[in-house]
Amino acid sequence: MLAQMEVYHIREMREKQGKGLREIARETGYAFKTVKKYADKEDFSEEKPRRKKGSKLEPYKPEIDKWLEEDTKVRKKQRHTAVKVYNRLKSAYKDFPVGERTVRSYVRAKKREINSEIGYIKLSHPGGEAQVDFGQADFLENGKTVKLSFLVMTYPHSNGAYAQVFKGENLECFLEGMKRVFIHTKKVPEKIWMDNLKPVVRKILNVERREVSDRFMNFSMHYGFESTFCNVNSGNEKGNVENKVGYIRRNLFVPLVEIEDIEAYNERLLVLCEKDMERAHYLKGETIRTLFEEEKRK
């Protein structure tokens, strides 16, 4: 049985480079039957992984984001420093579980994103590419306020976006959220930009290369998209989705949404996201929906 990277290499040679099976067999040294088996393979399913906890800072990020976004409206000398953010959190929450270094790292990346957000959207994502990330928001469930996660997939070229709500941010939720968007739109992006999520990335090898989990590699091979990972502490490289996470939280989850059946709500949420695309693109004049329909051809 071949390792996942070897399988990925065979499929890339065939699908991206257009090489024949016998040519691949000669170049790789694998038997023709082996090459054919993995080049034609369609089912990459594996058992579901165990749920993993997200960063301890996750529950506090919406509040930090709010402070930093509000800072853009005041004088520079009166804006939050990373230390000030950390001290406010320590003061507001007893036994705040996150160290100053982690807070400083997040604040630094968030400030870069806010300061250059529009520039990153303009910096040309060709049509057919997407960005994906998680956010968190409060919801009402059985009369109680609960914090849930939501996955957002955006298409920077058109500024279209879809969201799905989950009770966690593990690999299962990540893949399921993308899968639902693929099925709903009947399209898969050519390339998807994302953070170095722990359930996905096992090891950062260098600036360009990542060792990813077998299940994620199976998923990407099955759907045929190229994954691009941001540099460490550089979430601004996917500024479109970072911005859209906040936009969806403010516009689709306010006032607090009451959820009785999370699966039924997620179906409605896909429709709500499409309705939101009826507004005009912030630069291009046409509606986001029109631009997105054109982008889907890519």
Phi, psi and omega in degrees: 000130183281152175290159184299320180295326179291321177296316180300318181297318179299314182292325178293320179298322182281312188275323183267324183261350176072024182275150178281166184296317181293324178295319178296318179299318180295316185287325183268337182085004178274155178296150181303317181298323179293314179299314181297319181303312185277332177291327181267353185297136181244331184260110179249025184294145175220171178295149180294137179283163175291150177292141178237146181285147177276186179296144178295341181278343186310313183297341185260350184299318179303322180290318177299315180302318180299314180300316184288326176292322177293331179299333182293347182261000182238171180299146183303323183288350180247020179267162181291132165271167179298322179295319179297319177299314181299315181294324178295319179292318178298323181286323185279332186236118177295137181058042177305122194271008187245140180282161182298323182298318179295318179296316180299318181297316181293316180299319180299313180293320181294321178296320178299318180296314182295317184289338183234016187304308182297321179299322180289328178291322181289330184291070171014095163270118177296154179304146178098002177254155181224164172232149183218142179197166176260152169224177177226149179205161176272143177224165174257123179228116183055040177081358181247147177279124179231150177263121179240160177263155174220133179269134179239130172244123181243160178236092189304328183298319181257343185072020174283161181199153174227151179226153175217139185262138180221168178266004179202181180230036180275182183298322180301314179295319181299311181289320180297320179297314179295318181301317180297321179293317177303313183293318182295318182274346184061026179217154175236129178300151176292322183220141178233125179267140183203165174285173177275065183298133184302321179294340182263308187266116177282320185205137175270112184278315175198193184302322186258332190254141176228146170263112186256165180293151180301321184292321178293320179296320176301316181298314182292326177290321181299316183268346172079027178257157176265132179258134179237123184259138179292157172296157181300135180058033180230052178299341179297342179291346173236052185300332181297313181286326176300317179293319184290329176303314178293321180298314181295320179300316183285327189256332181254342183246018176234128355295173184307132181277134177267122184245122174259320180230107187296327180291317179295321179295320181297327176295317178294325183296324177300321179290319179298322178296322178291322177297324180295336180287355180287348179282162182287144173297143187295342180235324194270355175085316180284166178289151178300323181300316179297315180295322180292319178298322177291320181294329182300336178295341181265000000 
